């Protein structure tokens, strides 16, 4: 049963091939059995899940048919879940039972989904290896010596290992797409403002977006349809109807104009990944797409700009973790300053502290113009690159990551080399456009992802392209051996 | 722009992060590596480019002035480290 | 040496919205601790602000009232610092793009001259919570009910030259925000708070001296005392060869002195940057036009109208227009009796002293405008004299009647205007004072003048003040001459 996709589960539940209680029970047993090897869950909420599954079955029996009624999922542990531990992968929230539900959590509940628990992640979503979690690193099911990517590494590992059919994730600089690529999943970061950020613990507010991670584009369409939408509680949420993502999946690709940015295929890219990406291009051509070389000249500036803007916003967003109203408080603070300094020093991990320091520095008197303002100007250049590119193409295609999944601990001592892994994904966050990663084959038994970038609110188009590709290929159906 | 140890201490203080004396050299070095990466952007010509604070460049929607929140003090303070008589407790604030 | 004082004020006015600036919790004063602190106000992880439109509207009204430019594009910024009453570790405020730009306010000084005070800017921001220092086992308690209350911070130019001018300016702002209905002005509850930037310089010198900022002064009286004290301190310091340090000071009303707030002295670096959770607020011209058309008549216009329409002096007109309630009261009295001068005299005289004595606001006046107007009518139609009117007024204040007419009737205070009755009474008075009548008749004009008063007094006494004084005069003269 655990091999079923989310769409197949929805159909199976509808056809009463199995009940939500049976399915949920089976998956919980599998998590208990398998997750010790992956560490993908921080909290498994078995009792709640079984109760919700029973309730879903009862609603089904009464003739109700919400789109995800009884379908099991799990949430990245930065979505607040009322009464359930919400840690953000941090010691500073190790005891935080959120007193409310995030909008994404509430919407998925409303659609009938059953949450099995909370998924591991890089602390405060800062990282691309899932090694910075207070609750320990997550292992990649394709090779448990390797990282699953991050920061939504728990989501990626759990879905890739068939512990759950789909999960929520968030993406500030690639945190959905990069782990999806490294674990053979499909994941989409929607347009900024498409998915509500209410209850999604902030890393960098102007870059963060929630989105789905699953094995197929169809599952992502199903989940995103339930997650997306206007939310009056989020001032940056966009008041625009949500497209019917499932309806556009079947659209033929004839006439699709694909742009290949030359900067995405330059030095730093593993040539074996480049080959896989070009093979995808060939396949899409067969489906009727035309291909054009384009340029996104400011790509290389994205990393410095991102590593100013994200830490700057984070340094302010994370000030509320002060040991006063919630979360970790140090033992016996001798005065107020001691309370602040020790609670935060003991509660945050190294990478979080580094980014807070960088952000504090970038905003401090005398450096604001040279760092923060400069980065924002570059941000506009990057956005302008996309605006002109999308005048001539419908989607932009390239690799999701420059390298394959690396070994745990390999980049531990060198944050800068880990930052460079984000090169292809962060531009979408800086510009606010949607980006999707889908399976594109394997190199040395490790998954490779290809990234599709679309214009604002073109999530439907990206899912359509990925779905059509998945109709003629089976990379996405490959499962890691041993899981 | 390389930063000195004293600046690292100043930033850590602004951010209210306790620093371990022993870690200072390593922290300073790591921060300098990161700043080295960031400083590459100083070479970019951004003359006449307006800063972009927000990807969508839309405007703020406003909320109607209505009270819809009820008192949920008990639930909210259930997650607090120290409360008494409905107040959050902290080491004495000196004015 | 002659010194000149230079003062600039920052006034924080709590806007009287129902809900907070970024959350839907109530702003009511005095609730149980933390019962009006929502997820957003507590800075709970994952929460986001949504701006209250009423706060924006109120700020715009203020801007229009001081003839300021109102920014079409408004940006909220985060001011970052750690303090237990600041739950998010930053205050959402405005830095580079305040909602209200340069404007001005005219104030009337005690001698009746009008002075224009420049207003640099006014911006929207959220209030912080409160730290309570009662001893909780050596700890402080934090109440976040106030956190997120909308504030309009109004920053003046350094145009103010004395403590008295400062008070006049704060009173004018106080009146204005109350006219506009955007702030209740309750200083005791902290609805209007004032930071005073004070410096001194030798008279004639152009450069400003070093200023000290006195934080959170919360009454008109304390503003005057705190500034005067601080000016004195600075002058003495400089004259003794010392130097004023730029610092934040606190006024202690019990000791009548300011003291340095050392704990806040450490160099702050607020790291302002645009709040990424809030988008720019765009204010449309049509919105402003509509607001402008609905703006109430404001103190300066009202003062001018009182002068031209009612012929009042500048001073009287500015006293009566200083608060909306007082002006409304005065106009209601005038409307009832049709005599602006008498209305102004009674409102500023008897009524004001009564309210002062009882410690009441004009809205709580025991004598209604209609009652007072009705009473003035009776003065005008000679039913009562001015002297009797005071008795009627006191009776009304004591609730001894629902109208002047009722009091006059009940107490029999109506003036006697029947000539026959007056003549009869006068005859009795003259008969009782036959000796003085003889003397009067024997005296010359000059002396008679003085003596005449005696007979009037006797006559009024005999009539218990009710005889019409005009008639008494006339008839008495005739009888004495005769």
PDB file of C-alpha atoms in Angstrom, chain A residues 223-435:
ATOM      1  CA  UNK A 223      -1.632  18.934  -2.837  1.00  0.00           C
ATOM      2  CA  UNK A 224      -0.849  22.439  -4.067  1.00  0.00           C
ATOM      3  CA  UNK A 225      -4.486  22.914  -5.068  1.00  0.00           C
ATOM      4  CA  UNK A 226      -5.422  22.359  -1.443  1.00  0.00           C
ATOM      5  CA  UNK A 227      -2.565  24.429   0.045  1.00  0.00           C
ATOM      6  CA  UNK A 228      -2.756  27.512  -2.168  1.00  0.00           C
ATOM      7  CA  UNK A 229      -5.066  30.458  -1.953  1.00  0.00           C
ATOM      8  CA  UNK A 230      -5.600  33.917  -0.602  1.00  0.00           C
ATOM      9  CA  UNK A 231      -5.300  34.359   3.155  1.00  0.00           C
ATOM     10  CA  UNK A 232      -6.369  37.623   4.800  1.00  0.00           C
ATOM     11  CA  UNK A 233      -3.995  36.827   7.703  1.00  0.00           C
ATOM     12  CA  UNK A 234      -0.939  37.162   5.433  1.00  0.00           C
ATOM     13  CA  UNK A 235      -0.465  40.662   4.008  1.00  0.00           C
ATOM     14  CA  UNK A 236       1.753  39.273   1.254  1.00  0.00           C
ATOM     15  CA  UNK A 237      -0.804  36.695   0.149  1.00  0.00           C
ATOM     16  CA  UNK A 238      -2.181  37.322  -3.319  1.00  0.00           C
ATOM     17  CA  UNK A 239      -5.919  37.756  -3.761  1.00  0.00           C
ATOM     18  CA  UNK A 240      -6.291  35.877  -7.006  1.00  0.00           C
ATOM     19  CA  UNK A 241      -8.202  32.642  -7.703  1.00  0.00           C
ATOM     20  CA  UNK A 242      -6.184  29.418  -7.652  1.00  0.00           C
ATOM     21  CA  UNK A 243      -5.877  27.671 -11.005  1.00  0.00           C
ATOM     22  CA  UNK A 244      -7.234  24.156 -11.367  1.00  0.00           C
ATOM     23  CA  UNK A 245      -3.823  22.504 -11.423  1.00  0.00           C
ATOM     24  CA  UNK A 246      -5.222  19.019 -12.076  1.00  0.00           C
ATOM     25  CA  UNK A 247      -7.201  20.223 -15.064  1.00  0.00           C
ATOM     26  CA  UNK A 248      -4.170  21.603 -16.896  1.00  0.00           C
ATOM     27  CA  UNK A 249      -1.994  18.500 -16.460  1.00  0.00           C
ATOM     28  CA  UNK A 250      -3.276  16.833 -19.623  1.00  0.00           C
ATOM     29  CA  UNK A 251      -2.598  19.806 -21.869  1.00  0.00           C
ATOM     30  CA  UNK A 252      -0.310  18.796 -24.803  1.00  0.00           C
ATOM     31  CA  UNK A 253       3.124  20.406 -24.941  1.00  0.00           C
ATOM     32  CA  UNK A 254       3.017  21.298 -28.624  1.00  0.00           C
ATOM     33  CA  UNK A 255       4.236  24.849 -29.068  1.00  0.00           C
ATOM     34  CA  UNK A 256       5.833  25.030 -25.599  1.00  0.00           C
ATOM     35  CA  UNK A 257       8.802  27.374 -25.764  1.00  0.00           C
ATOM     36  CA  UNK A 258      11.667  26.305 -23.483  1.00  0.00           C
ATOM     37  CA  UNK A 259      14.584  28.588 -22.648  1.00  0.00           C
ATOM     38  CA  UNK A 260      17.993  27.139 -21.775  1.00  0.00           C
ATOM     39  CA  UNK A 261      20.033  29.736 -19.893  1.00  0.00           C
ATOM     40  CA  UNK A 262      23.680  29.353 -20.812  1.00  0.00           C
ATOM     41  CA  UNK A 263      24.739  30.446 -17.320  1.00  0.00           C
ATOM     42  CA  UNK A 264      23.109  27.318 -15.874  1.00  0.00           C
ATOM     43  CA  UNK A 265      25.434  25.054 -17.815  1.00  0.00           C
ATOM     44  CA  UNK A 266      28.743  26.703 -17.006  1.00  0.00           C
ATOM     45  CA  UNK A 267      31.644  25.814 -14.768  1.00  0.00           C
ATOM     46  CA  UNK A 268      30.687  24.194 -11.470  1.00  0.00           C
ATOM     47  CA  UNK A 269      28.033  21.926 -12.976  1.00  0.00           C
ATOM     48  CA  UNK A 270      28.720  18.202 -12.815  1.00  0.00           C
ATOM     49  CA  UNK A 271      28.840  17.286 -16.554  1.00  0.00           C
ATOM     50  CA  UNK A 272      26.991  14.047 -15.859  1.00  0.00           C
ATOM     51  CA  UNK A 273      24.100  16.131 -14.532  1.00  0.00           C
ATOM     52  CA  UNK A 274      24.296  18.363 -17.609  1.00  0.00           C
ATOM     53  CA  UNK A 275      23.875  15.241 -19.792  1.00  0.00           C
ATOM     54  CA  UNK A 276      20.770  14.181 -17.884  1.00  0.00           C
ATOM     55  CA  UNK A 277      19.282  17.627 -18.234  1.00  0.00           C
ATOM     56  CA  UNK A 278      19.903  17.670 -21.975  1.00  0.00           C
ATOM     57  CA  UNK A 279      18.247  14.270 -22.253  1.00  0.00           C
ATOM     58  CA  UNK A 280      15.130  15.767 -20.673  1.00  0.00           C
ATOM     59  CA  UNK A 281      15.252  18.554 -23.246  1.00  0.00           C
ATOM     60  CA  UNK A 282      15.354  15.990 -26.055  1.00  0.00           C
ATOM     61  CA  UNK A 283      12.370  14.193 -24.600  1.00  0.00           C
ATOM     62  CA  UNK A 284      10.371  17.420 -24.322  1.00  0.00           C
ATOM     63  CA  UNK A 285      11.226  18.286 -27.916  1.00  0.00           C
ATOM     64  CA  UNK A 286       9.678  14.975 -28.944  1.00  0.00           C
ATOM     65  CA  UNK A 287       6.537  16.115 -27.128  1.00  0.00           C
ATOM     66  CA  UNK A 288       6.392  19.223 -29.300  1.00  0.00           C
ATOM     67  CA  UNK A 289       8.430  21.770 -27.381  1.00  0.00           C
ATOM     68  CA  UNK A 290      10.795  24.182 -29.074  1.00  0.00           C
ATOM     69  CA  UNK A 291      14.065  25.147 -27.434  1.00  0.00           C
ATOM     70  CA  UNK A 292      15.887  28.437 -27.400  1.00  0.00           C
ATOM     71  CA  UNK A 293      19.179  29.514 -25.835  1.00  0.00           C
ATOM     72  CA  UNK A 294      18.735  32.401 -23.451  1.00  0.00           C
ATOM     73  CA  UNK A 295      20.831  34.328 -20.972  1.00  0.00           C
ATOM     74  CA  UNK A 296      20.268  35.198 -17.321  1.00  0.00           C
ATOM     75  CA  UNK A 297      23.395  37.323 -16.970  1.00  0.00           C
ATOM     76  CA  UNK A 298      23.106  38.071 -13.264  1.00  0.00           C
ATOM     77  CA  UNK A 299      22.955  34.469 -12.068  1.00  0.00           C
ATOM     78  CA  UNK A 300      26.388  34.577 -10.453  1.00  0.00           C
ATOM     79  CA  UNK A 301      25.419  37.583  -8.349  1.00  0.00           C
ATOM     80  CA  UNK A 302      22.450  35.761  -6.871  1.00  0.00           C
ATOM     81  CA  UNK A 303      24.462  33.968  -4.184  1.00  0.00           C
ATOM     82  CA  UNK A 304      25.985  37.063  -2.597  1.00  0.00           C
ATOM     83  CA  UNK A 305      22.672  38.943  -2.840  1.00  0.00           C
ATOM     84  CA  UNK A 306      20.789  36.025  -1.328  1.00  0.00           C
ATOM     85  CA  UNK A 307      23.302  35.564   1.481  1.00  0.00           C
ATOM     86  CA  UNK A 308      22.748  39.183   2.470  1.00  0.00           C
ATOM     87  CA  UNK A 309      18.983  39.439   2.122  1.00  0.00           C
ATOM     88  CA  UNK A 310      18.058  36.109   3.713  1.00  0.00           C
ATOM     89  CA  UNK A 311      20.311  36.521   6.774  1.00  0.00           C
ATOM     90  CA  UNK A 312      19.282  40.174   7.172  1.00  0.00           C
ATOM     91  CA  UNK A 313      15.599  39.256   7.337  1.00  0.00           C
ATOM     92  CA  UNK A 314      16.404  36.214   9.472  1.00  0.00           C
ATOM     93  CA  UNK A 315      18.390  38.252  11.986  1.00  0.00           C
ATOM     94  CA  UNK A 316      15.242  40.267  12.663  1.00  0.00           C
ATOM     95  CA  UNK A 317      12.735  37.408  12.345  1.00  0.00           C
ATOM     96  CA  UNK A 318      14.622  35.350  14.912  1.00  0.00           C
ATOM     97  CA  UNK A 319      14.817  38.107  17.532  1.00  0.00           C
ATOM     98  CA  UNK A 320      11.522  36.930  19.011  1.00  0.00           C
ATOM     99  CA  UNK A 321      13.239  33.787  20.279  1.00  0.00           C
ATOM    100  CA  UNK A 322      14.393  35.410  23.478  1.00  0.00           C
ATOM    101  CA  UNK A 323      13.394  32.989  26.207  1.00  0.00           C
ATOM    102  CA  UNK A 324      10.554  35.185  27.476  1.00  0.00           C
ATOM    103  CA  UNK A 325       7.219  34.015  26.066  1.00  0.00           C
ATOM    104  CA  UNK A 326       7.887  30.564  24.625  1.00  0.00           C
ATOM    105  CA  UNK A 327      10.609  28.091  23.867  1.00  0.00           C
ATOM    106  CA  UNK A 328      13.953  27.487  25.498  1.00  0.00           C
ATOM    107  CA  UNK A 329      15.136  29.582  28.437  1.00  0.00           C
ATOM    108  CA  UNK A 330      18.599  29.134  29.905  1.00  0.00           C
ATOM    109  CA  UNK A 331      18.991  27.934  33.504  1.00  0.00           C
ATOM    110  CA  UNK A 332      19.155  30.606  36.233  1.00  0.00           C
ATOM    111  CA  UNK A 333      19.777  33.754  34.218  1.00  0.00           C
ATOM    112  CA  UNK A 334      21.644  36.208  36.416  1.00  0.00           C
ATOM    113  CA  UNK A 335      20.125  39.245  34.712  1.00  0.00           C
ATOM    114  CA  UNK A 336      18.172  40.211  31.624  1.00  0.00           C
ATOM    115  CA  UNK A 337      21.208  40.363  29.355  1.00  0.00           C
ATOM    116  CA  UNK A 338      22.282  36.949  30.535  1.00  0.00           C
ATOM    117  CA  UNK A 339      18.792  35.588  29.849  1.00  0.00           C
ATOM    118  CA  UNK A 340      18.918  36.835  26.263  1.00  0.00           C
ATOM    119  CA  UNK A 341      22.477  35.922  25.475  1.00  0.00           C
ATOM    120  CA  UNK A 342      22.544  32.473  27.004  1.00  0.00           C
ATOM    121  CA  UNK A 343      19.055  31.425  25.904  1.00  0.00           C
ATOM    122  CA  UNK A 344      19.914  32.337  22.335  1.00  0.00           C
ATOM    123  CA  UNK A 345      23.472  31.039  22.369  1.00  0.00           C
ATOM    124  CA  UNK A 346      22.378  27.721  23.857  1.00  0.00           C
ATOM    125  CA  UNK A 347      19.129  27.510  21.890  1.00  0.00           C
ATOM    126  CA  UNK A 348      20.400  28.214  18.377  1.00  0.00           C
ATOM    127  CA  UNK A 349      22.816  26.039  16.457  1.00  0.00           C
ATOM    128  CA  UNK A 350      25.974  27.230  14.712  1.00  0.00           C
ATOM    129  CA  UNK A 351      24.548  27.829  11.232  1.00  0.00           C
ATOM    130  CA  UNK A 352      21.618  29.830  12.596  1.00  0.00           C
ATOM    131  CA  UNK A 353      23.941  31.920  14.732  1.00  0.00           C
ATOM    132  CA  UNK A 354      26.214  32.521  11.746  1.00  0.00           C
ATOM    133  CA  UNK A 355      23.348  33.765   9.622  1.00  0.00           C
ATOM    134  CA  UNK A 356      22.009  35.969  12.423  1.00  0.00           C
ATOM    135  CA  UNK A 357      25.477  37.486  12.749  1.00  0.00           C
ATOM    136  CA  UNK A 358      25.865  38.043   9.006  1.00  0.00           C
ATOM    137  CA  UNK A 359      22.402  39.604   8.818  1.00  0.00           C
ATOM    138  CA  UNK A 360      22.997  41.800  11.845  1.00  0.00           C
ATOM    139  CA  UNK A 361      26.233  42.989  10.302  1.00  0.00           C
ATOM    140  CA  UNK A 362      24.626  43.681   6.911  1.00  0.00           C
ATOM    141  CA  UNK A 363      21.966  45.873   8.523  1.00  0.00           C
ATOM    142  CA  UNK A 364      24.186  47.657  11.000  1.00  0.00           C
ATOM    143  CA  UNK A 365      25.033  51.332  10.796  1.00  0.00           C
ATOM    144  CA  UNK A 366      27.606  52.047   8.145  1.00  0.00           C
ATOM    145  CA  UNK A 367      27.116  48.786   6.248  1.00  0.00           C
ATOM    146  CA  UNK A 368      23.451  48.980   5.272  1.00  0.00           C
ATOM    147  CA  UNK A 369      24.058  50.634   1.907  1.00  0.00           C
ATOM    148  CA  UNK A 370      27.030  48.520   0.955  1.00  0.00           C
ATOM    149  CA  UNK A 371      25.334  45.256   1.842  1.00  0.00           C
ATOM    150  CA  UNK A 372      21.579  45.302   2.256  1.00  0.00           C
ATOM    151  CA  UNK A 373      20.742  48.006  -0.273  1.00  0.00           C
ATOM    152  CA  UNK A 374      23.277  46.724  -2.755  1.00  0.00           C
ATOM    153  CA  UNK A 375      21.800  43.226  -2.485  1.00  0.00           C
ATOM    154  CA  UNK A 376      18.328  44.595  -3.104  1.00  0.00           C
ATOM    155  CA  UNK A 377      19.511  46.338  -6.242  1.00  0.00           C
ATOM    156  CA  UNK A 378      20.995  43.093  -7.474  1.00  0.00           C
ATOM    157  CA  UNK A 379      17.708  41.465  -6.613  1.00  0.00           C
ATOM    158  CA  UNK A 380      16.026  43.790  -9.098  1.00  0.00           C
ATOM    159  CA  UNK A 381      18.618  42.964 -11.763  1.00  0.00           C
ATOM    160  CA  UNK A 382      17.833  39.287 -11.261  1.00  0.00           C
ATOM    161  CA  UNK A 383      14.118  39.904 -11.507  1.00  0.00           C
ATOM    162  CA  UNK A 384      14.667  41.979 -14.651  1.00  0.00           C
ATOM    163  CA  UNK A 385      16.599  39.071 -16.202  1.00  0.00           C
ATOM    164  CA  UNK A 386      13.555  36.845 -15.769  1.00  0.00           C
ATOM    165  CA  UNK A 387      11.105  39.468 -16.963  1.00  0.00           C
ATOM    166  CA  UNK A 388      12.966  39.802 -20.261  1.00  0.00           C
ATOM    167  CA  UNK A 389      13.552  36.052 -20.581  1.00  0.00           C
ATOM    168  CA  UNK A 390       9.855  35.294 -20.219  1.00  0.00           C
ATOM    169  CA  UNK A 391       9.067  37.625 -23.097  1.00  0.00           C
ATOM    170  CA  UNK A 392      10.426  34.930 -25.401  1.00  0.00           C
ATOM    171  CA  UNK A 393       9.910  31.617 -23.592  1.00  0.00           C
ATOM    172  CA  UNK A 394       7.240  29.873 -21.503  1.00  0.00           C
ATOM    173  CA  UNK A 395       9.497  27.951 -19.168  1.00  0.00           C
ATOM    174  CA  UNK A 396      13.173  28.047 -18.331  1.00  0.00           C
ATOM    175  CA  UNK A 397      14.884  24.698 -17.914  1.00  0.00           C
ATOM    176  CA  UNK A 398      18.146  23.757 -16.271  1.00  0.00           C
ATOM    177  CA  UNK A 399      19.698  21.622 -13.557  1.00  0.00           C
ATOM    178  CA  UNK A 400      18.287  21.921 -10.028  1.00  0.00           C
ATOM    179  CA  UNK A 401      21.664  21.368  -8.385  1.00  0.00           C
ATOM    180  CA  UNK A 402      25.233  21.543  -9.608  1.00  0.00           C
ATOM    181  CA  UNK A 403      26.176  18.322  -7.791  1.00  0.00           C
ATOM    182  CA  UNK A 404      24.793  14.992  -6.641  1.00  0.00           C
ATOM    183  CA  UNK A 405      23.927  14.325  -3.010  1.00  0.00           C
ATOM    184  CA  UNK A 406      27.114  14.597  -0.990  1.00  0.00           C
ATOM    185  CA  UNK A 407      28.278  12.585   1.965  1.00  0.00           C
ATOM    186  CA  UNK A 408      27.094  13.464   5.445  1.00  0.00           C
ATOM    187  CA  UNK A 409      29.651  15.670   7.142  1.00  0.00           C
ATOM    188  CA  UNK A 410      31.488  16.395   3.913  1.00  0.00           C
ATOM    189  CA  UNK A 411      30.767  20.123   3.912  1.00  0.00           C
ATOM    190  CA  UNK A 412      30.313  20.521   7.640  1.00  0.00           C
ATOM    191  CA  UNK A 413      33.274  22.761   8.261  1.00  0.00           C
ATOM    192  CA  UNK A 414      32.778  24.977   5.237  1.00  0.00           C
ATOM    193  CA  UNK A 415      29.501  26.832   5.018  1.00  0.00           C
ATOM    194  CA  UNK A 416      30.600  28.721   1.924  1.00  0.00           C
ATOM    195  CA  UNK A 417      30.899  25.610  -0.210  1.00  0.00           C
ATOM    196  CA  UNK A 418      27.426  24.537   0.925  1.00  0.00           C
ATOM    197  CA  UNK A 419      26.064  27.975   0.001  1.00  0.00           C
ATOM    198  CA  UNK A 420      27.338  27.515  -3.551  1.00  0.00           C
ATOM    199  CA  UNK A 421      25.073  24.471  -3.941  1.00  0.00           C
ATOM    200  CA  UNK A 422      22.077  26.863  -4.005  1.00  0.00           C
ATOM    201  CA  UNK A 423      23.191  28.669  -7.142  1.00  0.00           C
ATOM    202  CA  UNK A 424      20.433  27.407  -9.483  1.00  0.00           C
ATOM    203  CA  UNK A 425      17.544  27.615  -7.088  1.00  0.00           C
ATOM    204  CA  UNK A 426      17.837  30.935  -5.241  1.00  0.00           C
ATOM    205  CA  UNK A 427      17.079  33.167  -8.223  1.00  0.00           C
ATOM    206  CA  UNK A 428      13.440  31.990  -8.239  1.00  0.00           C
ATOM    207  CA  UNK A 429      13.086  33.096  -4.609  1.00  0.00           C
ATOM    208  CA  UNK A 430      14.744  36.442  -5.231  1.00  0.00           C
ATOM    209  CA  UNK A 431      12.428  37.088  -8.188  1.00  0.00           C
ATOM    210  CA  UNK A 432       9.387  35.446  -6.593  1.00  0.00           C
ATOM    211  CA  UNK A 433       8.670  33.196  -9.592  1.00  0.00           C
ATOM    212  CA  UNK A 434       7.569  29.537  -9.347  1.00  0.00           C
ATOM    213  CA  UNK A 435      10.100  26.739  -9.727  1.00  0.00           C
TER     214      UNK A 435
END
